[in-house]
CSV table of C-alpha atoms and ligand atoms in Angstrom, one decimal:
chain,number,residue,atom,x,y,z
N,1,MET,CA,-3.0,3.4,-46.3
N,2,LEU,CA,-4.1,4.5,-42.9
N,3,ALA,CA,-7.6,2.9,-43.3
N,4,ARG,CA,-6.1,-0.6,-42.7
N,5,TYR,CA,-5.5,0.4,-39.1
N,6,SER,CA,-8.7,2.2,-38.5
N,7,ASP,CA,-10.6,-0.8,-37.1
N,8,ARG,CA,-11.2,-0.9,-33.4
N,9,ALA,CA,-8.2,-2.2,-31.5
N,10,LEU,CA,-9.4,-5.8,-31.0
N,11,THR,CA,-7.1,-8.7,-31.0
N,12,PRO,CA,-8.0,-11.9,-32.9
N,13,GLU,CA,-7.8,-13.8,-29.6
N,14,THR,CA,-10.5,-11.5,-28.1
N,15,LEU,CA,-12.8,-12.0,-31.2
N,16,ILE,CA,-12.4,-15.8,-31.0
N,17,GLU,CA,-13.0,-15.8,-27.3
N,18,ARG,CA,-16.2,-13.7,-27.8
N,19,GLN,CA,-17.5,-16.1,-30.4
N,20,ARG,CA,-16.9,-19.1,-28.2
N,21,ASN,CA,-18.4,-17.5,-25.1
N,22,PRO,CA,-21.0,-14.9,-26.1
N,23,ARG,CA,-21.8,-12.6,-23.2
N,24,THR,CA,-24.9,-13.3,-21.2
N,25,GLU,CA,-24.3,-10.4,-18.9
N,26,PRO,CA,-23.9,-6.8,-20.1
N,27,ALA,CA,-20.4,-5.8,-20.8
N,28,PRO,CA,-18.4,-4.2,-18.0
N,29,ILE,CA,-18.4,-0.4,-18.3
N,30,ASP,CA,-15.1,1.4,-18.5
N,31,PHE,CA,-14.3,4.0,-15.8
N,32,VAL,CA,-12.5,6.0,-18.5
N,33,ASP,CA,-12.8,4.8,-22.1
N,34,LEU,CA,-9.8,6.0,-24.2
N,35,LYS,CA,-10.5,3.4,-27.0
N,36,THR,CA,-13.5,5.1,-28.5
N,37,GLN,CA,-11.6,8.4,-28.6
N,38,GLN,CA,-8.6,6.6,-30.2
N,39,ASP,CA,-10.9,5.2,-32.9
N,40,ALA,CA,-12.4,8.6,-33.6
N,41,ILE,CA,-9.0,10.2,-34.2
N,42,ARG,CA,-6.9,7.3,-35.4
N,43,PRO,CA,-5.8,8.8,-38.8
N,44,ALA,CA,-4.7,12.1,-37.2
N,45,LEU,CA,-2.9,10.2,-34.4
N,46,GLU,CA,-1.0,8.0,-36.9
N,47,GLN,CA,-0.1,10.9,-39.0
N,48,GLN,CA,1.3,12.8,-36.1
N,49,ILE,CA,3.3,9.8,-34.8
N,50,HIS,CA,4.6,9.1,-38.3
N,51,ARG,CA,5.7,12.7,-38.7
N,52,VAL,CA,7.8,12.4,-35.5
N,53,LEU,CA,9.3,9.1,-36.6
N,54,HIS,CA,10.3,10.6,-39.9
N,55,HIS,CA,11.9,13.8,-38.6
N,56,GLY,CA,13.4,12.1,-35.6
N,57,GLN,CA,13.6,15.1,-33.3
N,58,TYR,CA,12.4,13.2,-30.3
N,59,ILE,CA,13.3,15.9,-27.8
N,60,LEU,CA,12.0,19.4,-28.2
N,61,GLY,CA,11.0,18.7,-31.8
N,62,PRO,CA,8.7,21.0,-33.7
N,63,GLU,CA,5.5,19.5,-32.3
N,64,VAL,CA,6.5,20.7,-28.8
N,65,GLY,CA,6.6,24.3,-29.9
N,66,GLU,CA,3.5,23.9,-31.9
N,67,LEU,CA,1.6,22.4,-29.0
N,68,GLU,CA,2.8,25.2,-26.7
N,69,GLN,CA,1.5,27.8,-29.1
N,70,ARG,CA,-1.8,26.1,-29.5
N,71,LEU,CA,-2.3,25.6,-25.8
N,72,ALA,CA,-1.3,29.2,-25.0
N,73,THR,CA,-3.9,30.4,-27.5
N,74,PHE,CA,-6.5,28.0,-26.0
N,75,THR,CA,-6.1,29.4,-22.5
N,76,GLY,CA,-5.3,33.0,-23.5
N,77,ALA,CA,-2.1,32.9,-21.5
N,78,GLN,CA,1.0,34.5,-23.1
N,79,HIS,CA,3.3,31.6,-22.3
N,80,CYS,CA,2.9,27.9,-22.3
N,81,ILE,CA,5.9,25.7,-21.2
N,82,SER,CA,5.3,22.0,-21.8
N,83,VAL,CA,6.9,19.7,-19.2
N,84,ALA,CA,7.3,16.0,-18.4
N,85,SER,CA,4.2,15.7,-16.2
N,86,GLY,CA,1.7,17.6,-14.0
N,87,THR,CA,3.9,16.9,-11.0
N,88,GLU,CA,6.9,18.4,-12.9
N,89,ALA,CA,4.8,21.4,-13.8
N,90,LEU,CA,4.1,22.1,-10.1
N,91,LEU,CA,7.8,21.4,-9.1
N,92,ILE,CA,9.2,23.7,-11.7
N,93,SER,CA,6.7,26.4,-10.9
N,94,LEU,CA,7.7,26.4,-7.2
N,95,MET,CA,11.4,26.3,-8.1
N,96,ALA,CA,10.8,29.3,-10.4
N,97,LEU,CA,9.4,31.2,-7.4
N,98,ASP,CA,12.5,30.2,-5.4
N,99,ILE,CA,10.5,28.4,-2.8
N,100,GLY,CA,12.7,26.4,-0.4
N,101,PRO,CA,13.4,25.6,3.3
N,102,GLY,CA,11.7,27.9,5.8
N,103,ASP,CA,9.0,28.9,3.3
N,104,GLU,CA,5.3,28.1,3.7
N,105,VAL,CA,2.9,27.3,0.9
N,106,ILE,CA,-0.8,27.4,1.6
N,107,THR,CA,-2.7,24.6,-0.1
N,108,THR,CA,-5.6,22.2,0.1
N,109,PRO,CA,-5.5,18.8,1.9
N,110,PHE,CA,-8.0,17.3,-0.6
N,111,SER,CA,-6.0,16.5,-3.8
N,112,PHE,CA,-3.7,14.1,-5.5
N,113,ILE,CA,-0.5,13.6,-3.5
N,114,ALA,CA,1.6,15.5,-6.1
N,115,THR,CA,0.2,18.8,-4.8
N,116,VAL,CA,1.9,18.5,-1.4
N,117,GLU,CA,4.8,16.3,-2.5
N,118,VAL,CA,6.5,19.0,-4.5
N,119,ILE,CA,6.3,21.5,-1.6
N,120,VAL,CA,7.9,19.1,0.8
N,121,LEU,CA,10.5,18.0,-1.8
N,122,LEU,CA,11.8,21.6,-1.9
N,123,GLY,CA,12.1,21.7,1.8
N,124,ALA,CA,9.1,24.1,2.3
N,125,THR,CA,6.2,23.5,4.6
N,126,PRO,CA,2.7,22.9,3.4
N,127,ILE,CA,0.0,24.8,5.3
N,128,PHE,CA,-3.3,23.1,4.9
N,129,VAL,CA,-6.6,25.1,4.7
N,130,ASP,CA,-9.9,23.2,4.8
N,131,ILE,CA,-12.2,22.9,1.8
N,132,GLU,CA,-15.7,23.9,0.8
N,133,PRO,CA,-18.2,21.0,1.2
N,134,ASP,CA,-20.0,21.9,-2.0
N,135,THR,CA,-17.0,22.2,-4.4
N,136,ALA,CA,-14.3,20.2,-2.5
N,137,ASN,CA,-12.0,23.1,-3.4
N,138,ILE,CA,-9.9,25.1,-0.9
N,139,ASP,CA,-12.2,27.5,1.2
N,140,ALA,CA,-10.9,30.9,0.3
N,141,SER,CA,-12.4,32.5,3.4
N,142,LEU,CA,-10.1,30.5,5.6
N,143,ILE,CA,-6.8,31.4,3.8
N,144,GLU,CA,-6.1,34.8,5.2
N,145,ALA,CA,-5.9,33.5,8.8
N,146,LYS,CA,-3.1,31.2,7.7
N,147,ILE,CA,-0.8,33.8,6.1
N,148,THR,CA,2.4,34.5,8.0
N,149,ASP,CA,5.7,36.2,7.2
N,150,GLN,CA,6.9,32.8,5.9
N,151,THR,CA,4.1,32.4,3.4
N,152,LYS,CA,5.6,32.4,-0.1
N,153,ALA,CA,2.7,31.1,-2.3
N,154,ILE,CA,-0.8,29.9,-2.4
N,155,LEU,CA,-1.5,26.6,-4.3
N,156,PRO,CA,-5.2,26.0,-4.8
N,157,VAL,CA,-6.4,22.9,-6.8
N,158,SER,CA,-9.3,23.0,-9.2
N,159,LEU,CA,-10.6,19.6,-8.2
N,160,TYR,CA,-12.8,17.4,-10.2
N,161,GLY,CA,-12.6,19.8,-13.1
N,162,GLN,CA,-14.1,22.9,-11.4
N,163,PRO,CA,-11.9,26.0,-10.9
N,164,ALA,CA,-11.3,27.0,-7.3
N,165,ASP,CA,-12.5,30.5,-6.3
N,166,MET,CA,-9.6,32.1,-8.0
N,167,ASP,CA,-10.7,35.8,-7.7
N,168,SER,CA,-11.0,35.6,-4.0
N,169,ILE,CA,-7.7,33.8,-3.7
N,170,ASN,CA,-6.0,36.3,-6.0
N,171,ALA,CA,-7.4,39.2,-4.0
N,172,ILE,CA,-6.1,37.8,-0.7
N,173,ALA,CA,-2.7,37.2,-2.3
N,174,ALA,CA,-2.6,40.7,-3.7
N,175,CYS,CA,-3.3,42.1,-0.2
N,176,HIS,CA,-0.4,40.3,1.2
N,177,GLY,CA,2.6,41.6,-0.7
N,178,HIS,CA,1.4,40.2,-4.0
N,179,LEU,CA,1.9,36.5,-3.0
N,180,PRO,CA,2.2,34.4,-6.1
N,181,VAL,CA,-0.8,32.0,-6.8
N,182,ILE,CA,-0.3,28.7,-8.5
N,183,GLU,CA,-3.4,26.9,-9.8
N,184,ASP,CA,-3.1,23.1,-9.9
N,185,ALA,CA,-5.3,22.7,-13.0
N,186,ALA,CA,-4.3,19.1,-13.6
N,187,GLN,CA,-8.0,18.1,-13.5
N,188,SER,CA,-9.6,21.3,-14.9
N,189,PHE,CA,-7.9,22.0,-18.2
N,190,GLY,CA,-10.7,23.3,-20.5
N,191,ALA,CA,-12.8,24.6,-17.7
N,192,SER,CA,-13.5,28.3,-17.2
N,193,TYR,CA,-13.9,30.8,-14.5
N,194,GLN,CA,-15.8,34.0,-15.3
N,195,GLY,CA,-15.1,33.4,-18.9
N,196,LYS,CA,-11.3,32.8,-18.5
N,197,ARG,CA,-9.8,29.4,-19.0
N,198,SER,CA,-8.4,27.4,-16.1
N,199,GLY,CA,-4.6,27.5,-16.1
N,200,ASN,CA,-4.7,31.2,-17.0
N,201,LEU,CA,-6.3,32.4,-13.7
N,202,SER,CA,-3.3,33.2,-11.6
N,203,THR,CA,0.5,33.9,-11.5
N,204,LEU,CA,1.2,30.3,-12.8
N,205,GLY,CA,-1.2,27.5,-13.8
N,206,CYS,CA,-0.1,23.9,-14.0
N,207,THR,CA,-1.8,21.0,-15.9
N,208,SER,CA,-1.3,17.4,-16.6
N,209,PHE,CA,-1.7,15.3,-19.7
N,210,PHE,CA,-1.8,12.0,-17.8
N,211,PRO,CA,-3.8,9.7,-20.1
N,212,SER,CA,-7.0,9.8,-18.0
N,213,LYS,CA,-7.1,13.6,-17.5
N,214,PRO,CA,-9.6,15.6,-19.5
N,215,LEU,CA,-6.8,16.3,-22.1
N,216,GLY,CA,-4.4,13.4,-22.0
N,217,CYS,CA,-1.4,12.0,-24.0
N,218,TYR,CA,-0.3,8.4,-24.1
N,219,GLY,CA,2.3,8.7,-21.4
N,220,ASP,CA,3.3,11.5,-19.1
N,221,GLY,CA,3.1,15.1,-19.9
N,222,GLY,CA,2.1,18.5,-18.5
N,223,ALA,CA,2.3,22.2,-19.0
N,224,ILE,CA,2.8,25.5,-17.2
N,225,PHE,CA,1.0,28.7,-18.1
N,226,THR,CA,1.9,32.3,-17.2
N,227,ASN,CA,1.6,35.8,-18.4
N,228,ASP,CA,4.9,36.8,-16.6
N,229,ASP,CA,7.8,36.9,-19.2
N,230,ARG,CA,10.5,36.5,-16.5
N,231,LEU,CA,8.8,33.5,-14.8
N,232,ALA,CA,8.2,31.9,-18.2
N,233,GLN,CA,11.9,32.2,-19.1
N,234,THR,CA,12.9,30.8,-15.7
N,235,CYS,CA,10.5,27.8,-16.1
N,236,ARG,CA,12.0,27.1,-19.5
N,237,GLU,CA,15.5,27.1,-18.1
N,238,ILE,CA,14.6,25.0,-15.1
N,239,ARG,CA,12.9,22.5,-17.4
N,240,VAL,CA,16.3,21.9,-19.1
N,241,HIS,CA,18.7,21.6,-16.1
N,242,GLY,CA,18.8,25.3,-15.4
N,243,GLN,CA,20.4,25.9,-18.7
N,244,SER,CA,20.4,29.5,-20.0
N,245,ALA,CA,22.7,28.7,-23.0
N,246,PRO,CA,24.3,25.5,-24.2
N,247,TYR,CA,26.3,24.1,-21.2
N,248,GLN,CA,25.7,27.3,-19.2
N,249,HIS,CA,23.8,26.4,-16.1
N,250,SER,CA,22.7,29.6,-14.4
N,251,ARG,CA,20.5,27.9,-11.9
N,252,ILE,CA,19.6,24.4,-10.5
N,253,GLY,CA,17.1,22.7,-12.7
N,254,VAL,CA,15.6,19.3,-13.6
N,255,GLY,CA,15.2,17.1,-16.6
N,256,GLY,CA,11.6,18.1,-17.1
N,257,ARG,CA,10.8,18.2,-20.8
N,258,MET,CA,7.7,16.8,-22.5
N,259,ASP,CA,8.8,14.5,-25.3
N,260,THR,CA,7.9,15.2,-28.9
N,261,LEU,CA,5.8,12.0,-29.4
N,262,GLN,CA,3.6,13.0,-26.5
N,263,ALA,CA,3.2,16.5,-27.8
N,264,ALA,CA,2.3,15.1,-31.2
N,265,ILE,CA,-0.4,12.9,-29.5
N,266,VAL,CA,-1.9,15.9,-27.7
N,267,LEU,CA,-1.9,17.8,-31.0
N,268,ALA,CA,-4.0,15.0,-32.6
N,269,LYS,CA,-6.4,15.1,-29.7
N,270,LEU,CA,-6.9,18.9,-29.6
N,271,PRO,CA,-9.4,19.2,-32.5
N,272,ARG,CA,-11.8,16.9,-30.7
N,273,PHE,CA,-11.3,18.5,-27.3
N,274,GLU,CA,-14.0,21.2,-27.4
N,275,HIS,CA,-16.5,18.4,-28.4
N,276,GLU,CA,-15.2,16.2,-25.6
N,277,ILE,CA,-15.7,19.0,-23.1
N,278,ALA,CA,-19.3,19.5,-24.2
N,279,GLN,CA,-19.8,15.7,-24.1
N,280,ARG,CA,-18.4,15.5,-20.5
N,281,GLN,CA,-20.7,18.3,-19.5
N,282,ALA,CA,-23.7,16.6,-21.1
N,283,VAL,CA,-22.8,13.3,-19.4
N,284,ALA,CA,-22.6,15.1,-16.1
N,285,GLN,CA,-25.9,16.8,-16.6
N,286,ARG,CA,-27.5,13.5,-17.4
N,287,TYR,CA,-26.1,11.9,-14.2
N,288,HIS,CA,-27.4,14.9,-12.3
N,289,ASP,CA,-30.9,14.7,-13.8
N,290,LEU,CA,-31.1,10.9,-13.4
N,291,LEU,CA,-29.8,10.9,-9.8
N,292,GLY,CA,-31.8,13.9,-8.7
N,293,THR,CA,-32.0,14.4,-5.0
N,294,GLU,CA,-34.1,11.3,-4.5
N,295,THR,CA,-31.4,8.7,-4.4
N,296,PRO,CA,-31.3,7.6,-0.8
N,297,GLY,CA,-27.8,7.3,0.6
N,298,ALA,CA,-26.1,9.1,-2.3
N,299,ALA,CA,-26.2,12.7,-3.3
N,300,PRO,CA,-24.2,14.3,-6.2
N,301,LEU,CA,-21.9,17.2,-5.3
N,302,PRO,CA,-23.8,20.4,-6.3
N,303,TRP,CA,-23.6,21.5,-9.9
N,304,PRO,CA,-20.7,23.9,-10.6
N,305,LYS,CA,-21.1,27.4,-9.5
N,306,PRO,CA,-22.8,29.8,-12.0
N,307,ASP,CA,-19.6,31.8,-12.6
N,308,ARG,CA,-17.6,28.8,-13.7
N,309,THR,CA,-17.7,25.6,-15.8
N,310,SER,CA,-16.3,22.2,-15.0
N,311,VAL,CA,-14.8,19.7,-17.4
N,312,PHE,CA,-15.8,16.9,-14.9
N,313,ALA,CA,-12.5,15.2,-14.6
N,314,GLN,CA,-14.6,13.2,-12.1
N,315,TYR,CA,-18.3,13.0,-11.5
N,316,THR,CA,-18.5,12.6,-7.8
N,317,LEU,CA,-21.2,11.8,-5.2
N,318,ARG,CA,-21.2,11.8,-1.5
N,319,VAL,CA,-22.5,8.4,-0.3
N,320,GLN,CA,-23.1,6.5,2.9
N,321,ASP,CA,-21.6,3.0,3.3
N,322,ARG,CA,-19.2,3.5,0.5
N,323,ASP,CA,-17.3,0.2,0.7
N,324,ARG,CA,-20.5,-1.9,0.4
N,325,LEU,CA,-21.9,0.3,-2.4
N,326,GLN,CA,-18.6,0.0,-4.4
N,327,ALA,CA,-18.6,-3.7,-4.0
N,328,GLN,CA,-22.2,-4.1,-5.2
N,329,LEU,CA,-21.6,-1.9,-8.2
N,330,LYS,CA,-18.5,-3.9,-9.1
N,331,GLU,CA,-20.5,-7.1,-9.1
N,332,GLN,CA,-22.7,-5.6,-11.8
N,333,GLY,CA,-19.7,-4.6,-13.9
N,334,ILE,CA,-19.8,-1.0,-12.8
N,335,PRO,CA,-16.4,0.5,-11.7
N,336,SER,CA,-16.2,3.4,-9.3
N,337,ALA,CA,-13.3,5.2,-7.6
N,338,VAL,CA,-12.5,7.3,-4.6
N,339,HIS,CA,-10.8,10.7,-5.1
N,340,TYR,CA,-9.5,10.8,-2.3
N,341,PRO,CA,-9.8,8.4,0.6
N,342,VAL,CA,-7.2,10.0,2.8
N,343,PRO,CA,-6.6,13.8,3.1
N,344,LEU,CA,-3.0,14.8,2.3
N,345,ASN,CA,-2.4,16.0,5.9
N,346,GLN,CA,-3.3,12.5,7.2
N,347,GLN,CA,-1.0,10.5,4.9
N,348,PRO,CA,1.7,8.7,6.8
N,349,ALA,CA,4.5,10.5,5.0
N,350,TYR,CA,3.1,13.9,5.8
N,351,ARG,CA,1.0,13.8,8.9
N,352,HIS,CA,3.9,14.5,11.3
N,353,ARG,CA,4.8,17.7,9.3
N,354,CYS,CA,1.4,19.4,9.7
N,355,CYS,CA,-1.8,19.5,11.5
N,356,PRO,CA,-3.6,16.2,10.5
N,357,ASP,CA,-6.9,17.0,12.2
N,358,CYS,CA,-7.3,20.7,11.3
N,359,THR,CA,-9.4,20.1,8.2
N,360,PRO,CA,-12.7,18.4,9.3
N,361,VAL,CA,-14.5,19.0,6.0
N,362,ALA,CA,-11.7,17.3,4.1
N,363,GLN,CA,-11.9,14.4,6.6
N,364,GLN,CA,-15.6,14.0,6.1
N,365,LEU,CA,-15.5,14.2,2.3
N,366,ALA,CA,-12.6,11.6,2.3
N,367,ARG,CA,-15.0,9.2,4.0
N,368,GLU,CA,-17.9,9.9,1.7
N,369,VAL,CA,-16.8,10.7,-1.9
N,370,MET,CA,-17.2,8.2,-4.7
N,371,SER,CA,-16.7,8.9,-8.4
N,372,LEU,CA,-18.7,7.3,-11.2
N,373,PRO,CA,-17.5,6.3,-14.7
N,374,MET,CA,-16.9,9.5,-16.6
N,375,HIS,CA,-15.6,10.1,-20.1
N,376,ALA,CA,-16.7,11.9,-23.3
N,377,ASP,CA,-18.0,8.8,-25.0
N,378,LEU,CA,-20.1,7.3,-22.1
N,379,SER,CA,-23.4,6.2,-23.7
N,380,GLU,CA,-26.8,7.1,-22.4
N,381,ALA,CA,-27.6,3.4,-22.0
N,382,ASP,CA,-24.6,2.9,-19.8
N,383,GLN,CA,-25.5,5.9,-17.7
N,384,HIS,CA,-29.0,4.5,-17.2
N,385,ARG,CA,-27.5,1.2,-16.2
N,386,ILE,CA,-25.2,2.9,-13.6
N,387,VAL,CA,-28.0,5.0,-12.1
N,388,THR,CA,-30.4,2.1,-12.0
N,389,ALA,CA,-27.8,0.0,-10.2
N,390,LEU,CA,-27.3,2.9,-7.7
N,391,LYS,CA,-31.0,3.2,-7.1
N,392,ALA,CA,-31.8,-0.5,-7.0
N,393,GLU,CA,-33.0,-1.8,-3.7
N,394,GLY,CA,-30.3,-3.4,-1.7
N,395,VAL,CA,-27.5,-1.4,-3.5
N,396,LEU,CA,-28.1,1.6,-1.4
N,397,PRO,CA,-28.6,1.6,2.4
N,398,PRO,CA,-32.1,2.6,3.5
L,1,PLP,C1,-2.9,14.2,-11.9
L,1,PLP,C2,-2.7,15.2,-10.9
L,1,PLP,C3,-1.4,15.7,-10.7
L,1,PLP,C4,-0.2,15.1,-11.2
L,1,PLP,O1,-0.1,15.0,-12.6
L,1,PLP,P1,0.9,13.9,-13.2
L,1,PLP,O2,0.9,14.3,-14.7
L,1,PLP,O3,0.3,12.6,-13.0
L,1,PLP,O4,2.2,14.1,-12.6
L,1,PLP,C5,-1.3,16.8,-9.8
L,1,PLP,N1,-2.3,17.4,-9.2
L,1,PLP,C6,-3.6,16.9,-9.4
L,1,PLP,C7,-4.7,17.6,-8.7
L,1,PLP,C8,-3.8,15.8,-10.2
L,1,PLP,O5,-5.0,15.3,-10.4
């Protein structure tokens, strides 16, 4: 019965249009292709979705608990608490640590906005530490100088899929009254650091199942990981309005649950995930080999450090003349993206709260970084097309 639906998701209109106007130019390349993945797992997806439709437990149904168990096993963490998004995972983690007005949280200025948003929402102050030019992650050697009596947590981000230098960060935190460390692993779920999975490298780990992340759902979702029983319980309570028993609200919480349908979708994606990680790494390796160091005007960020692996949420270059390069790639049907064009401490909503010019490496990378199409099903032919376009005369500045 499921086979009927297992064709690629093309509408009749698209097919008719394609027959009328056969393409003369090569098809545009997807920056992230979720359609091929969907085709590969369609029977499992439909089974999972049907199961939820039939039992009808849309909130905290059995798939939610099953997913939490599977993800805890995957990371090696004792507890996994699924939540409504990656942002919610960060917010609930900071709330569980009682972070609020007057507190300082040390973090990176080079990330998605959610990383700093949650700190400021709770009334705490973000303290930005500059990044390493080779990983774009927080520079652990600069953290200690920023620790004060107000410091309540360190919040590194494992950007582009490569874990931050968590051992160094944990060691610094341990030396300063066992400060909690929260890893923002929204881009690095599936990566490892010295053999341990990202998300399970510190006091708390937060990830996101936003559709385009390495492990995504079909909506919003996220998860928190910890080995601390008390923190796990606190996060679970905060996730449901601070509820410790039905209609007993022992603390202030949020409506932060991940819904059952989204959990069911991640469950359907999990069996292919290890394959996808390997594919992402193979795609990244191929880019690396094809680009080499001889592409004038563009250099890939260095390969991940030997003690860690990356899931390549992004494959990122440093380029000169980025606007022109992006425009010329676009003309050839090749999308690109910038993660991120403005450091967090220079964003209009945040710059007055912190030192906007204290992180020169982040400022420089914000001017230079550009990400290429990256997903597990990117074909070798498309990668050749992308790299050829990058190397073509006139595309790159001399
Ligand atoms: C995507 C992302 C988030 C937020 O995740 P959502 O699920 O979109 O809320 C937070 N931090 C980083 C580094 C991200 O990439």
